JSON list of C-alpha atoms in Angstrom, two decimals:
[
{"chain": "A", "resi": 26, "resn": "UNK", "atom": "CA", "xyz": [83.13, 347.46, 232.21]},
{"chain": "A", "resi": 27, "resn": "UNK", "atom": "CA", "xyz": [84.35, 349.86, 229.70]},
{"chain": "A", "resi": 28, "resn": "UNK", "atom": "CA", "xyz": [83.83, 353.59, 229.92]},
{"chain": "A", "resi": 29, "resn": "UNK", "atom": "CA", "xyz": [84.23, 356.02, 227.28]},
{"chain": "A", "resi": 30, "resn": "UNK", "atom": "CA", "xyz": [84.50, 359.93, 228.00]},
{"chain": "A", "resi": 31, "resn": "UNK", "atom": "CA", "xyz": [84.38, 362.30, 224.82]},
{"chain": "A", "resi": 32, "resn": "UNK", "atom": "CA", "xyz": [85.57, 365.71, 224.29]},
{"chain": "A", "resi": 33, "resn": "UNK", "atom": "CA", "xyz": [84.51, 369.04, 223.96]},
{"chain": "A", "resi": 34, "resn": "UNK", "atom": "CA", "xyz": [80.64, 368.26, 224.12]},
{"chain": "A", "resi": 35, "resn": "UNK", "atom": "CA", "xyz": [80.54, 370.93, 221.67]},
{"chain": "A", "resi": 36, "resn": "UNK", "atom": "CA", "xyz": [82.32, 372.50, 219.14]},
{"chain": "A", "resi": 37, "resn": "UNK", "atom": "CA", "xyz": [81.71, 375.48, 216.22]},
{"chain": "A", "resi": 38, "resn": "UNK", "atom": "CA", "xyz": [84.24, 376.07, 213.49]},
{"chain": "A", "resi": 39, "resn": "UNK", "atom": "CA", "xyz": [84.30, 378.12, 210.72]},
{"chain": "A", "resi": 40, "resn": "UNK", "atom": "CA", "xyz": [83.34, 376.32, 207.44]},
{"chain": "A", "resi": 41, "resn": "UNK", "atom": "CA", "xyz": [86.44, 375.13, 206.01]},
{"chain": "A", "resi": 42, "resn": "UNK", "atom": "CA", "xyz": [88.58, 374.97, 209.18]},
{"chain": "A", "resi": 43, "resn": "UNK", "atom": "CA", "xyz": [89.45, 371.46, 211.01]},
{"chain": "A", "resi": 44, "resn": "UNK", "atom": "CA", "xyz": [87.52, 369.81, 213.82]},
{"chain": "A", "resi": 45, "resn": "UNK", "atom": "CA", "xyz": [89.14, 367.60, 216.49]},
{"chain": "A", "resi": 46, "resn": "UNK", "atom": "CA", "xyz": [86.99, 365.26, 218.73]},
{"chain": "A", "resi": 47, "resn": "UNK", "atom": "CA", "xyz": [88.83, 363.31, 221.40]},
{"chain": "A", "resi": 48, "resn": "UNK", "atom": "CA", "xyz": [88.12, 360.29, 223.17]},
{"chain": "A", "resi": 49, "resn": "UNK", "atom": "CA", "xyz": [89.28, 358.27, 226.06]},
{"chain": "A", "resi": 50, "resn": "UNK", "atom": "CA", "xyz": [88.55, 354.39, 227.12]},
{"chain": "A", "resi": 51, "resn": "UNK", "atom": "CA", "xyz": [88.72, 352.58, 230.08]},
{"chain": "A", "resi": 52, "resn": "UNK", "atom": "CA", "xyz": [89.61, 349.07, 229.17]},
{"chain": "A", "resi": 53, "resn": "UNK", "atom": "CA", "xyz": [92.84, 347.65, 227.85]},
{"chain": "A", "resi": 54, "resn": "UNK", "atom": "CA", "xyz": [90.80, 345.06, 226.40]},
{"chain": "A", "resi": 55, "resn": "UNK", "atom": "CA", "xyz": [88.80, 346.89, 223.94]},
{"chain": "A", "resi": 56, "resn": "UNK", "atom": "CA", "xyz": [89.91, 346.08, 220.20]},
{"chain": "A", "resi": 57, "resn": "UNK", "atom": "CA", "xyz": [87.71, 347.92, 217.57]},
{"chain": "A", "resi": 58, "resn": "UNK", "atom": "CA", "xyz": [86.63, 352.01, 217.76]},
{"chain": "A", "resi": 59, "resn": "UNK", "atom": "CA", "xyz": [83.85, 353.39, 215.48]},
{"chain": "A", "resi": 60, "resn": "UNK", "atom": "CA", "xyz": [82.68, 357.25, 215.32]},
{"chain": "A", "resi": 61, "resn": "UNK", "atom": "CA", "xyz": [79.21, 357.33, 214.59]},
{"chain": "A", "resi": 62, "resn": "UNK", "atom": "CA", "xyz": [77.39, 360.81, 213.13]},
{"chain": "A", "resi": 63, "resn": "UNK", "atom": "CA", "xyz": [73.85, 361.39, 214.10]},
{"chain": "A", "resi": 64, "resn": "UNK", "atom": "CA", "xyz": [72.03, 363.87, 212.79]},
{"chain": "A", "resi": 65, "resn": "UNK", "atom": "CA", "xyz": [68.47, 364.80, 214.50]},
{"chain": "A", "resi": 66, "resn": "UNK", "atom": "CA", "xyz": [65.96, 362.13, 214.74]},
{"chain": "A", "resi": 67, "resn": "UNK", "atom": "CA", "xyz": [68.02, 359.89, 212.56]},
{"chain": "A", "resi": 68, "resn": "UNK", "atom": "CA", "xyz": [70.31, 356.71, 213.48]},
{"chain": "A", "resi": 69, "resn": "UNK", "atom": "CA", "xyz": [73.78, 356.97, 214.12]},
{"chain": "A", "resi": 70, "resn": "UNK", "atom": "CA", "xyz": [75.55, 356.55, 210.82]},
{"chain": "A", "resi": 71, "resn": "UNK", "atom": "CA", "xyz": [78.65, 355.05, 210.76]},
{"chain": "A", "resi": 72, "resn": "UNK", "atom": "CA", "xyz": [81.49, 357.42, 209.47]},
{"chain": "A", "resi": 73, "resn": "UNK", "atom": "CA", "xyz": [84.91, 355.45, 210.12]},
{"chain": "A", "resi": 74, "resn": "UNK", "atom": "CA", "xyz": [86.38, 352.76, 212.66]},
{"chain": "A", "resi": 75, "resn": "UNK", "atom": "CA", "xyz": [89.54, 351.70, 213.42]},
{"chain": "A", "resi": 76, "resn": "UNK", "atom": "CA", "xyz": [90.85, 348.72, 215.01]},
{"chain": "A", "resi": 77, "resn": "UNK", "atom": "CA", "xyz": [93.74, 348.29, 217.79]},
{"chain": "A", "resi": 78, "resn": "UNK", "atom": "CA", "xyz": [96.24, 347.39, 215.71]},
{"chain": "A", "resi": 79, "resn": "UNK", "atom": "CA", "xyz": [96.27, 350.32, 213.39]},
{"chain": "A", "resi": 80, "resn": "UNK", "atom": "CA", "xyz": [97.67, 353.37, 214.52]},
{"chain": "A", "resi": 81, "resn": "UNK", "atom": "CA", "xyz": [95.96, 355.62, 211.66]},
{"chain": "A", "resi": 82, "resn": "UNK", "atom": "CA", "xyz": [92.77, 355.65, 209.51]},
{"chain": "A", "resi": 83, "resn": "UNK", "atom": "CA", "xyz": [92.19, 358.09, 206.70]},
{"chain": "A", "resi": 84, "resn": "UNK", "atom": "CA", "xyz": [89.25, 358.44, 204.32]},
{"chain": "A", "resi": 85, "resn": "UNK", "atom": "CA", "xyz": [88.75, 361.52, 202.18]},
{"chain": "A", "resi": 86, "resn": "UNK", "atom": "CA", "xyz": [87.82, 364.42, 204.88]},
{"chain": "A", "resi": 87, "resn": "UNK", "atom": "CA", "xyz": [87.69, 362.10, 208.10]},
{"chain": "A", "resi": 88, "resn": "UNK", "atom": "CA", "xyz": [90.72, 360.20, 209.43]},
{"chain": "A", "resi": 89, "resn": "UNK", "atom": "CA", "xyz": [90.81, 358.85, 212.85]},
{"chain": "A", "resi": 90, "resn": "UNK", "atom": "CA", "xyz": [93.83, 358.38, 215.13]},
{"chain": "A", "resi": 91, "resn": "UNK", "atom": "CA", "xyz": [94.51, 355.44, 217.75]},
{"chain": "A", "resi": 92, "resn": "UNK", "atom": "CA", "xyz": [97.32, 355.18, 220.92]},
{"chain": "A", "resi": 93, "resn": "UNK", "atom": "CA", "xyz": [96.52, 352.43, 222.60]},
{"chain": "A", "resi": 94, "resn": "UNK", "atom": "CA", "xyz": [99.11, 353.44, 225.05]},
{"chain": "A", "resi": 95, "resn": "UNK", "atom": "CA", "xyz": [97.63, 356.31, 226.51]},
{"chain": "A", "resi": 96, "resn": "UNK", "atom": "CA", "xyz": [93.76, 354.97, 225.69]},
{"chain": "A", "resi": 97, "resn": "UNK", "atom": "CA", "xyz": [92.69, 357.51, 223.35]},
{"chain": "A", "resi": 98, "resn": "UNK", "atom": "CA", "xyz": [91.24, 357.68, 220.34]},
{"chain": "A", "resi": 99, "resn": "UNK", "atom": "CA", "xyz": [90.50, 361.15, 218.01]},
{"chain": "A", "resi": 100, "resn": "UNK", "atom": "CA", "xyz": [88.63, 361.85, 215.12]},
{"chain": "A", "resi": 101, "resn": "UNK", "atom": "CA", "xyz": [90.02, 364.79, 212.88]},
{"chain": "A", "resi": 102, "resn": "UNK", "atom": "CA", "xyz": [87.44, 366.46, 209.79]},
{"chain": "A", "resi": 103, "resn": "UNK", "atom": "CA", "xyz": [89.44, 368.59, 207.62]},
{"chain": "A", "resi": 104, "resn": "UNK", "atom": "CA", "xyz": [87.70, 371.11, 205.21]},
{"chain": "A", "resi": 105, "resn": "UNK", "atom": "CA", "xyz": [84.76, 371.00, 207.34]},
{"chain": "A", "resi": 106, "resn": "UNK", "atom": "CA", "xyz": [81.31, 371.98, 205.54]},
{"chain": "A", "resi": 107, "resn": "UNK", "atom": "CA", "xyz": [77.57, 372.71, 207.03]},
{"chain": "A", "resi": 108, "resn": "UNK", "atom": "CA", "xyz": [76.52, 369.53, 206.22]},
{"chain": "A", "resi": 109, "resn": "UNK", "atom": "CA", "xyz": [79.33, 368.06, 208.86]},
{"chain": "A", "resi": 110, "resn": "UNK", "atom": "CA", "xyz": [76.98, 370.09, 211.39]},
{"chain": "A", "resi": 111, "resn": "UNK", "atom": "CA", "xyz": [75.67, 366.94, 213.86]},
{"chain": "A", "resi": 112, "resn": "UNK", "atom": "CA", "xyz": [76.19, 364.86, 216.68]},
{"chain": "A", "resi": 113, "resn": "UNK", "atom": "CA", "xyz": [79.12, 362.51, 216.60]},
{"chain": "A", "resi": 114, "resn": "UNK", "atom": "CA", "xyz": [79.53, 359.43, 218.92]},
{"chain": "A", "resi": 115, "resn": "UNK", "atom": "CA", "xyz": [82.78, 357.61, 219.44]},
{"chain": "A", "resi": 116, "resn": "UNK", "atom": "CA", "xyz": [82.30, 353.92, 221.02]},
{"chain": "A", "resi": 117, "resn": "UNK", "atom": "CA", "xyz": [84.74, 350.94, 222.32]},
{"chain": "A", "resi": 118, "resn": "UNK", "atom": "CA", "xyz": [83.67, 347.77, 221.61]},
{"chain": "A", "resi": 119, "resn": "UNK", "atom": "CA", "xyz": [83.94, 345.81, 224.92]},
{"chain": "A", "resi": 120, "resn": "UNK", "atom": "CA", "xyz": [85.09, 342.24, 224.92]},
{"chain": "A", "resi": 121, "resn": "UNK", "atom": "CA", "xyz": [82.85, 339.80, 227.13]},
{"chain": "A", "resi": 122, "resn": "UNK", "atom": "CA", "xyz": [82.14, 336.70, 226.10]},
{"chain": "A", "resi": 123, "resn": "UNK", "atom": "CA", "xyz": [81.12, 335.67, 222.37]},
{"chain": "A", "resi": 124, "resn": "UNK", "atom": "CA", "xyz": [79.37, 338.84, 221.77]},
{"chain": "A", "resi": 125, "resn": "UNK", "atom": "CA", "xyz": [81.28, 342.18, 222.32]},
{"chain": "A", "resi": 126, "resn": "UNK", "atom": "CA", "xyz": [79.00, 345.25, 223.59]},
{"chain": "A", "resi": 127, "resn": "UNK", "atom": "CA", "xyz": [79.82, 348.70, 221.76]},
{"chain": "A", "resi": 128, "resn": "UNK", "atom": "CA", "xyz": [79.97, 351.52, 224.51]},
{"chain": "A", "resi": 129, "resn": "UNK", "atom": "CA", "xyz": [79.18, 355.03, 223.11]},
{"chain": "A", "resi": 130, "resn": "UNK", "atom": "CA", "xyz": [80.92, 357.87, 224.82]},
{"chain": "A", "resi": 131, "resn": "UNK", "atom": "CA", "xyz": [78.25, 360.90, 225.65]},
{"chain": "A", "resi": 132, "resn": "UNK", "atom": "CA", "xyz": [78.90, 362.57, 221.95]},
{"chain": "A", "resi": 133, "resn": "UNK", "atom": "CA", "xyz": [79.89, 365.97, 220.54]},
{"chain": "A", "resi": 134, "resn": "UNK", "atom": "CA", "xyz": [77.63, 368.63, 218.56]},
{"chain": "A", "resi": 135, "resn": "UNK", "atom": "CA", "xyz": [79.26, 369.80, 215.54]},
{"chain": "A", "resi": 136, "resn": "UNK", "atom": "CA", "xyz": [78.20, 373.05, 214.32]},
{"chain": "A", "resi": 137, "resn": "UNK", "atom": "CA", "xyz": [79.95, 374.46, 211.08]},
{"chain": "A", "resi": 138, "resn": "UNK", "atom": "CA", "xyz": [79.28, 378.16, 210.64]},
{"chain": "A", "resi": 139, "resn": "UNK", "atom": "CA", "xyz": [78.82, 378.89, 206.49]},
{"chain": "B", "resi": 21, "resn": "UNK", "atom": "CA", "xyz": [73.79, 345.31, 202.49]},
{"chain": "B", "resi": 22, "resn": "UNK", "atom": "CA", "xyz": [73.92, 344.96, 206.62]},
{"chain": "B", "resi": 23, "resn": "UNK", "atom": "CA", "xyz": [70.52, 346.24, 206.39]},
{"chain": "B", "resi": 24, "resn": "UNK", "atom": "CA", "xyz": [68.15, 346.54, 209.43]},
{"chain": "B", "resi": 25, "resn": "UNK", "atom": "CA", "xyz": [64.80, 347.63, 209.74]},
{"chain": "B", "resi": 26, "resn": "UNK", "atom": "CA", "xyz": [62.89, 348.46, 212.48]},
{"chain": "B", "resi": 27, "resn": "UNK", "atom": "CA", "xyz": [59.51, 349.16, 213.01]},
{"chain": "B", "resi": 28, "resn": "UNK", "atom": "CA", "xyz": [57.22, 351.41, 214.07]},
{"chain": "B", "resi": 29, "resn": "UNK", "atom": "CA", "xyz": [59.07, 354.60, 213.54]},
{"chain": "B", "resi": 30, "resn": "UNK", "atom": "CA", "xyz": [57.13, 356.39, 216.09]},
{"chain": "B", "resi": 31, "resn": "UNK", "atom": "CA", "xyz": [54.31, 355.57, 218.71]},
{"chain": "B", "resi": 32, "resn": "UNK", "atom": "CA", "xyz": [52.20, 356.85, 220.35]},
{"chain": "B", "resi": 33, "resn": "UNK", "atom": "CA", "xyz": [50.61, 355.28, 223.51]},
{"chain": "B", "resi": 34, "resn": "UNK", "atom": "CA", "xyz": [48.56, 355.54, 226.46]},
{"chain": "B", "resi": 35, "resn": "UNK", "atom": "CA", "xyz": [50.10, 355.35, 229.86]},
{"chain": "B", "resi": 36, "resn": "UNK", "atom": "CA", "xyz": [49.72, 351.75, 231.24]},
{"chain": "B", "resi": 37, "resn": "UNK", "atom": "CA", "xyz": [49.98, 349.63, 227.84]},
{"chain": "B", "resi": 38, "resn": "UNK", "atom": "CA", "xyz": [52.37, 347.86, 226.73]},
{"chain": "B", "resi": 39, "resn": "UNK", "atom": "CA", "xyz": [54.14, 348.57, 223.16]},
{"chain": "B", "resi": 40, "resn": "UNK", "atom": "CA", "xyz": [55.74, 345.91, 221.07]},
{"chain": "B", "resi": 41, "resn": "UNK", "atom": "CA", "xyz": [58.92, 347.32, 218.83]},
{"chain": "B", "resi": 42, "resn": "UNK", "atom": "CA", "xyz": [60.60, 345.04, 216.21]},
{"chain": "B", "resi": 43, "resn": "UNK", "atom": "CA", "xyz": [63.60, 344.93, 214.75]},
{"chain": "B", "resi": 44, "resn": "UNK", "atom": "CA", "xyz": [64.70, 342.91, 211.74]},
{"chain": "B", "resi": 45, "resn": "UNK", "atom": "CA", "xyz": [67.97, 341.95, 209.72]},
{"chain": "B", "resi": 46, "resn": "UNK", "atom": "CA", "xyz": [66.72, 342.18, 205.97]},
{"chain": "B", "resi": 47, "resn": "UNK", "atom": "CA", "xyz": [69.73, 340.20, 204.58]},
{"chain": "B", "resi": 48, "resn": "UNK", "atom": "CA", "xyz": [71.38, 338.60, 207.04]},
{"chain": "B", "resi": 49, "resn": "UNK", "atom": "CA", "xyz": [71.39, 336.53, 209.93]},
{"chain": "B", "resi": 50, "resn": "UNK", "atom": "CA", "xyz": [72.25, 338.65, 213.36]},
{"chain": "B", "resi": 51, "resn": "UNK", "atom": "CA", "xyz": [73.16, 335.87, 216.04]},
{"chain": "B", "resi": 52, "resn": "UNK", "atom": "CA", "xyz": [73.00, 339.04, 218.54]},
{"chain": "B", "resi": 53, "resn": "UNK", "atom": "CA", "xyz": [71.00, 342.48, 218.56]},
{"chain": "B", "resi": 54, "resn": "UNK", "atom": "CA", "xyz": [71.80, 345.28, 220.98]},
{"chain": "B", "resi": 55, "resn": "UNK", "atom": "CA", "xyz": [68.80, 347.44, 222.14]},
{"chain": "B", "resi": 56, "resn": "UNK", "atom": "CA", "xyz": [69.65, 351.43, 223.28]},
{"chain": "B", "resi": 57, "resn": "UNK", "atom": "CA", "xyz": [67.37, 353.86, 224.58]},
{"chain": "B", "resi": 58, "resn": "UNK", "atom": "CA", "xyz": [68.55, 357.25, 223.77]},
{"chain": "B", "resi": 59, "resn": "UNK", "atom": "CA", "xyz": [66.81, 360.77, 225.79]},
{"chain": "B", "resi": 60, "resn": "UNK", "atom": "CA", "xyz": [66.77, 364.04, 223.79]},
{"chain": "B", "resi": 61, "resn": "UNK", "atom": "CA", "xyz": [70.10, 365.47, 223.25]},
{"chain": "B", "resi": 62, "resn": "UNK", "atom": "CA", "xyz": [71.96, 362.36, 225.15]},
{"chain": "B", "resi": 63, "resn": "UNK", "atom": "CA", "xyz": [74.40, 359.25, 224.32]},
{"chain": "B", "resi": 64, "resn": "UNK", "atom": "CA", "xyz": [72.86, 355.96, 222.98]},
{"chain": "B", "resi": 65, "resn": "UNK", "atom": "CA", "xyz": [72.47, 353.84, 226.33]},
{"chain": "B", "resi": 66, "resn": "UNK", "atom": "CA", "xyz": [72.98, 349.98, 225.88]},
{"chain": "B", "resi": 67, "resn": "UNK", "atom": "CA", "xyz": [69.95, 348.45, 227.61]},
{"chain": "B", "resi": 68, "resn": "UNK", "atom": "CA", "xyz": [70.43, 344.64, 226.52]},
{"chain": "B", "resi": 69, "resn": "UNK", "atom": "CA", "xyz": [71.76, 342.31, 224.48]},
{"chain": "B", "resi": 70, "resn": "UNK", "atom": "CA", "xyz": [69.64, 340.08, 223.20]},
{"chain": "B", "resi": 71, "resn": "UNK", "atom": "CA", "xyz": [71.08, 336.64, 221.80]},
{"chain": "B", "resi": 72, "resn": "UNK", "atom": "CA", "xyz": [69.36, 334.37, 219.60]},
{"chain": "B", "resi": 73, "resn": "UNK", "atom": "CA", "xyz": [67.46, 331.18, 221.37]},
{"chain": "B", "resi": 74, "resn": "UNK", "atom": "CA", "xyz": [68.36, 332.62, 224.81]},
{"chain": "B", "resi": 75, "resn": "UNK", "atom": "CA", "xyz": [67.84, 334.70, 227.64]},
{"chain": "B", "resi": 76, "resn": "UNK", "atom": "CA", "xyz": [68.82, 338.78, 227.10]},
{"chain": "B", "resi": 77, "resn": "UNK", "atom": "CA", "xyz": [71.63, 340.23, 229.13]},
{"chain": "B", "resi": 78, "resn": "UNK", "atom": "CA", "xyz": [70.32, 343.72, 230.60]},
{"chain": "B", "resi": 79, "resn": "UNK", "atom": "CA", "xyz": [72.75, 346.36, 231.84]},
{"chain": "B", "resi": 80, "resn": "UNK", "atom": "CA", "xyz": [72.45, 347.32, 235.13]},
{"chain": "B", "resi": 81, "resn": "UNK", "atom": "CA", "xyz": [69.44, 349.74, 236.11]},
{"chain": "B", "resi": 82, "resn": "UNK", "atom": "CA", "xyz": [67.67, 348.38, 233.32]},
{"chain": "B", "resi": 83, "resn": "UNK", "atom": "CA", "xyz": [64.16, 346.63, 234.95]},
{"chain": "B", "resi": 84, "resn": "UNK", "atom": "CA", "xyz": [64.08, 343.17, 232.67]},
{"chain": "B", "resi": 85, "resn": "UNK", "atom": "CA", "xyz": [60.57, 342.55, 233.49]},
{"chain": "B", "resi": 86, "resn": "UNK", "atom": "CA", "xyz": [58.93, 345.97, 232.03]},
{"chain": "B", "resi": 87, "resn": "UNK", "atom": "CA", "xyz": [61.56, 345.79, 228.58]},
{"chain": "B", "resi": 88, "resn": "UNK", "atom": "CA", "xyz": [60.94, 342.68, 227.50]},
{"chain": "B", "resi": 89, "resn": "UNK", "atom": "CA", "xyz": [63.24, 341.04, 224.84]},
{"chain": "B", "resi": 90, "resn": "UNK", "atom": "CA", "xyz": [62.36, 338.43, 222.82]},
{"chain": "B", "resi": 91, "resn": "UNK", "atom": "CA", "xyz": [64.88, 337.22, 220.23]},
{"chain": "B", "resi": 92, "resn": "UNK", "atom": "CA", "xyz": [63.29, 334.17, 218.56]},
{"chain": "B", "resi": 93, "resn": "UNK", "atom": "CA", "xyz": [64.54, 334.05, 215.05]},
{"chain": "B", "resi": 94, "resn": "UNK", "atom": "CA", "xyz": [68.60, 334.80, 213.83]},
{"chain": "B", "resi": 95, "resn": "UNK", "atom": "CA", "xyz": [66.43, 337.75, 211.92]},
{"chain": "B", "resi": 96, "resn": "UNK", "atom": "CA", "xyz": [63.81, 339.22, 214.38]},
{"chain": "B", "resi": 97, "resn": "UNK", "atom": "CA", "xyz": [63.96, 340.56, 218.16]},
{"chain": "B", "resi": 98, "resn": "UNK", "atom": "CA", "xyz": [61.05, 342.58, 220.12]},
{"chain": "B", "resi": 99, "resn": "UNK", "atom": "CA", "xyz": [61.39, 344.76, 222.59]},
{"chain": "B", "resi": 100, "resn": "UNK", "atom": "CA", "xyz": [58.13, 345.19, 224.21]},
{"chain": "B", "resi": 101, "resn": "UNK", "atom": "CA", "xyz": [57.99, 348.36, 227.06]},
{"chain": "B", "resi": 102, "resn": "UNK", "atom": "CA", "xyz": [55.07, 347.09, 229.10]},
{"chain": "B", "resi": 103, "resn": "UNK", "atom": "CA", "xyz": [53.30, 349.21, 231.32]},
{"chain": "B", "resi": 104, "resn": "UNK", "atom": "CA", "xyz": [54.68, 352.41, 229.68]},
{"chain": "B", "resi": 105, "resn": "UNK", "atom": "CA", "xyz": [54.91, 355.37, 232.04]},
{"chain": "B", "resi": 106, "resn": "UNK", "atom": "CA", "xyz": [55.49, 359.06, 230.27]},
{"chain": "B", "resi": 107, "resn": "UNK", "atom": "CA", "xyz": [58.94, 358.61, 231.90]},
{"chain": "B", "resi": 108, "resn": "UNK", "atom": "CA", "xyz": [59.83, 356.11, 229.47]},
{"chain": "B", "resi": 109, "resn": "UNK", "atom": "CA", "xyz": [59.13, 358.07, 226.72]},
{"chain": "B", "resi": 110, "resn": "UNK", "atom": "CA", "xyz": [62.59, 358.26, 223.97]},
{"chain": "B", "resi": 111, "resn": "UNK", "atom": "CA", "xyz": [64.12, 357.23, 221.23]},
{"chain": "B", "resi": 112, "resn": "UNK", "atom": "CA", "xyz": [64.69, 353.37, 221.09]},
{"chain": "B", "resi": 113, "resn": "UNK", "atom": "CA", "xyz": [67.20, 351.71, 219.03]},
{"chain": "B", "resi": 114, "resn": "UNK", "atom": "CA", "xyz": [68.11, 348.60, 217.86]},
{"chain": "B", "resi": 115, "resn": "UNK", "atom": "CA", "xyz": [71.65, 347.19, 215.96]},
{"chain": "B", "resi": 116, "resn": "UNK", "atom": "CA", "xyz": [72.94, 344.09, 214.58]},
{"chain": "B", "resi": 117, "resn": "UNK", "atom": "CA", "xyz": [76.34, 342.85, 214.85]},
{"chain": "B", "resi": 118, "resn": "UNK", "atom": "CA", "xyz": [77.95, 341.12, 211.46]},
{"chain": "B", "resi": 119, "resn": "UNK", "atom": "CA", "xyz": [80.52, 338.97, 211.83]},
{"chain": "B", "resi": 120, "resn": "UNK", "atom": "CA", "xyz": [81.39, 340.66, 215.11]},
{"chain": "B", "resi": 121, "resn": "UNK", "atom": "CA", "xyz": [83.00, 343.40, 213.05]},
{"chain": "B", "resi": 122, "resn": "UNK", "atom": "CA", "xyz": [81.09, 346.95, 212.70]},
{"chain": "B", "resi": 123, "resn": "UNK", "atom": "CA", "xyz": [77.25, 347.76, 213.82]},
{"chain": "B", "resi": 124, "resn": "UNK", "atom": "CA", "xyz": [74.03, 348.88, 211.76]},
{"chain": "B", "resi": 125, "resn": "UNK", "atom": "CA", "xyz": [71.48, 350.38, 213.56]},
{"chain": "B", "resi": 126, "resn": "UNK", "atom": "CA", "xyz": [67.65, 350.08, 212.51]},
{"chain": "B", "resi": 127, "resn": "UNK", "atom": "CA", "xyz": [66.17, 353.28, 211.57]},
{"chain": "B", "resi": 128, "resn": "UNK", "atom": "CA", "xyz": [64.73, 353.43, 215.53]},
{"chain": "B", "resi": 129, "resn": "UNK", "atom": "CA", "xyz": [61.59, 354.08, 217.06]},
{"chain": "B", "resi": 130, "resn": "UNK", "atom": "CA", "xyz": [60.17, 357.55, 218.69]},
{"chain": "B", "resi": 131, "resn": "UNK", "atom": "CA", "xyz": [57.94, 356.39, 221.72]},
{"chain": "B", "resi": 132, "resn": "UNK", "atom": "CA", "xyz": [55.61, 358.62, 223.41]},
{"chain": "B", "resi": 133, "resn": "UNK", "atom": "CA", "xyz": [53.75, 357.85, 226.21]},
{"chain": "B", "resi": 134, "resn": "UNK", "atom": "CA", "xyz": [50.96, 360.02, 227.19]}
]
C-alpha cells in the first residue's frame, strides 16, 4: 500500500519568511495530493490539492509543487503569519478498487514567530 | 456545501461500554466514509472504510469486532468502540468522499475512557 513520509516534523520561521514542507510517496499509482492544516482539537482543513497531472498549484500565499518522477510532493507558504502556526498533513490518495483511501503522511508543526 | 457532521463532539465513558459515534453527510450522498483515529500530537490513522450496503474494509491491526461500522444509509455510518479500554481513548474522525475527488472531514469526536 502507499506510504507517505513528511518533512521536517517541525519547523519555526520568522513571521513573514517562507515555509517549505516536503513530502514523499510510495506508489506510482497514486493520482490526487491534498495538504490538510489542523489546528488543535479541530479537523484537518483542507488548504490546497493537486492532481498528477499538474506540475504546479498556486493560490494566494500557498502553492504546492508535484514531480511525479522522483515521488514528491511540497507545499511552499510565502509571507507566513501567526495564524499559519499549526499542524499540516500531506496525503496520497491510494487507488484500490472503486473507492480510493487517502494516506496522511505523519504531519509537520508550523510555528510562526510574530 | 460537502458538509459533514458528526456527533458527539466529545465522550466520556466508563471502561467496559460500548460508545456509538455517528457521522452524517448533510447535503449529499457519501457512497463511502473513511473512519481515522488520531493520538495526541500524531497523523490521522485510516482505520476503515466503510461502504454503503456492505461490509467495512479495516486496515490491518485494526480489531473489526471491537470498532464496529455500520454504514446503512448513503448519509449515515456508526462507528461503535465496544468494550472501550482507557487505551482506546483519542480523537476519532470521520470523512466523506464526493465524487471521488477531495475529502471533508466531520468535526470529530474526543473519546475518553475512564
Amino acid at each position: 500500500g502507499e506510504n507517505v513520509e513528511q518533512h521536517p516534523s517541525t519547523l519555526s520561521v520568522q513571521e513573514g519568511d517562507s515555509a517549505v514542507i516536503k513530502c514523499t510517496y510510495s506508489d506510482s499509482a497514486s493520482n490526487y495530493f491534498p495538504w490538510y492544516k489542523q489546528e488543535l482539537g479541530k479537523r484537518p482543513q483542507l488548504i490546497i490539492d493537486i492532481r498528477s497531472n499538474v506540475g504546479e498549484k498556486k493560490d494566494q500565499r500557498i502553492a504546492v509543487t508535484l514531480n511525479k518522477t522522483a515521488k514528491h510532493f511540497s507545499l511552499h507558504i510565502t509571507e507566513t503569519q501567526p495564524e499559519d502556526s499549526a499542524v499540516y498533513f500531506c496525503a496520497a490518495k491510494e487507488r484500490e478498487t472503486s473507492y480510493d483511501k487517502v494516506i496522511f503522511g505523519p504531519g509537520t508543526s508550523l510555528s510562526v514567530i510574530p | 456545501g460537502a458538509v459533514v457532521s458528526q456527533h458527539p463532539s466529545w465522550v466520556i465513558c466508563k471502561s467496559g461500554t460500548s460508545v456509538k459515534i455517528e457521522c452524517r453527510s448533510l447535503d449529499f450522498q457519501a457512497t463511502t466514509m473513511f473512519w481515522y483515529r488520531q493520538f495526541p500530537k500524531q497523523s490521522l490513522m485510516l482505520m476503515a472504510t466503510s461502504n454503503e450496503g456492505s461490509k467495512a474494509t479495516y486496515e490491518q491491526g485494526v480489531e473489526k469486532d471491537k470498532f464496529l461500522i455500520n454504514h446503512a444509509s448513503l448519509t449515515l455510518s456508526t462507528l461503535t468502540v465496544t468494550s472501550a479500554h482507557p487505551e482506546d481513548s483519542s480523537f476519532y474522525i470521520c470523512s466523506a468522499g464526493v465524487k471521488a475527488y477531495g475529502y471533508t472531514f466531520g468535526s470529530g469526536t474526543r473519546l475518553t475512557v475512564v
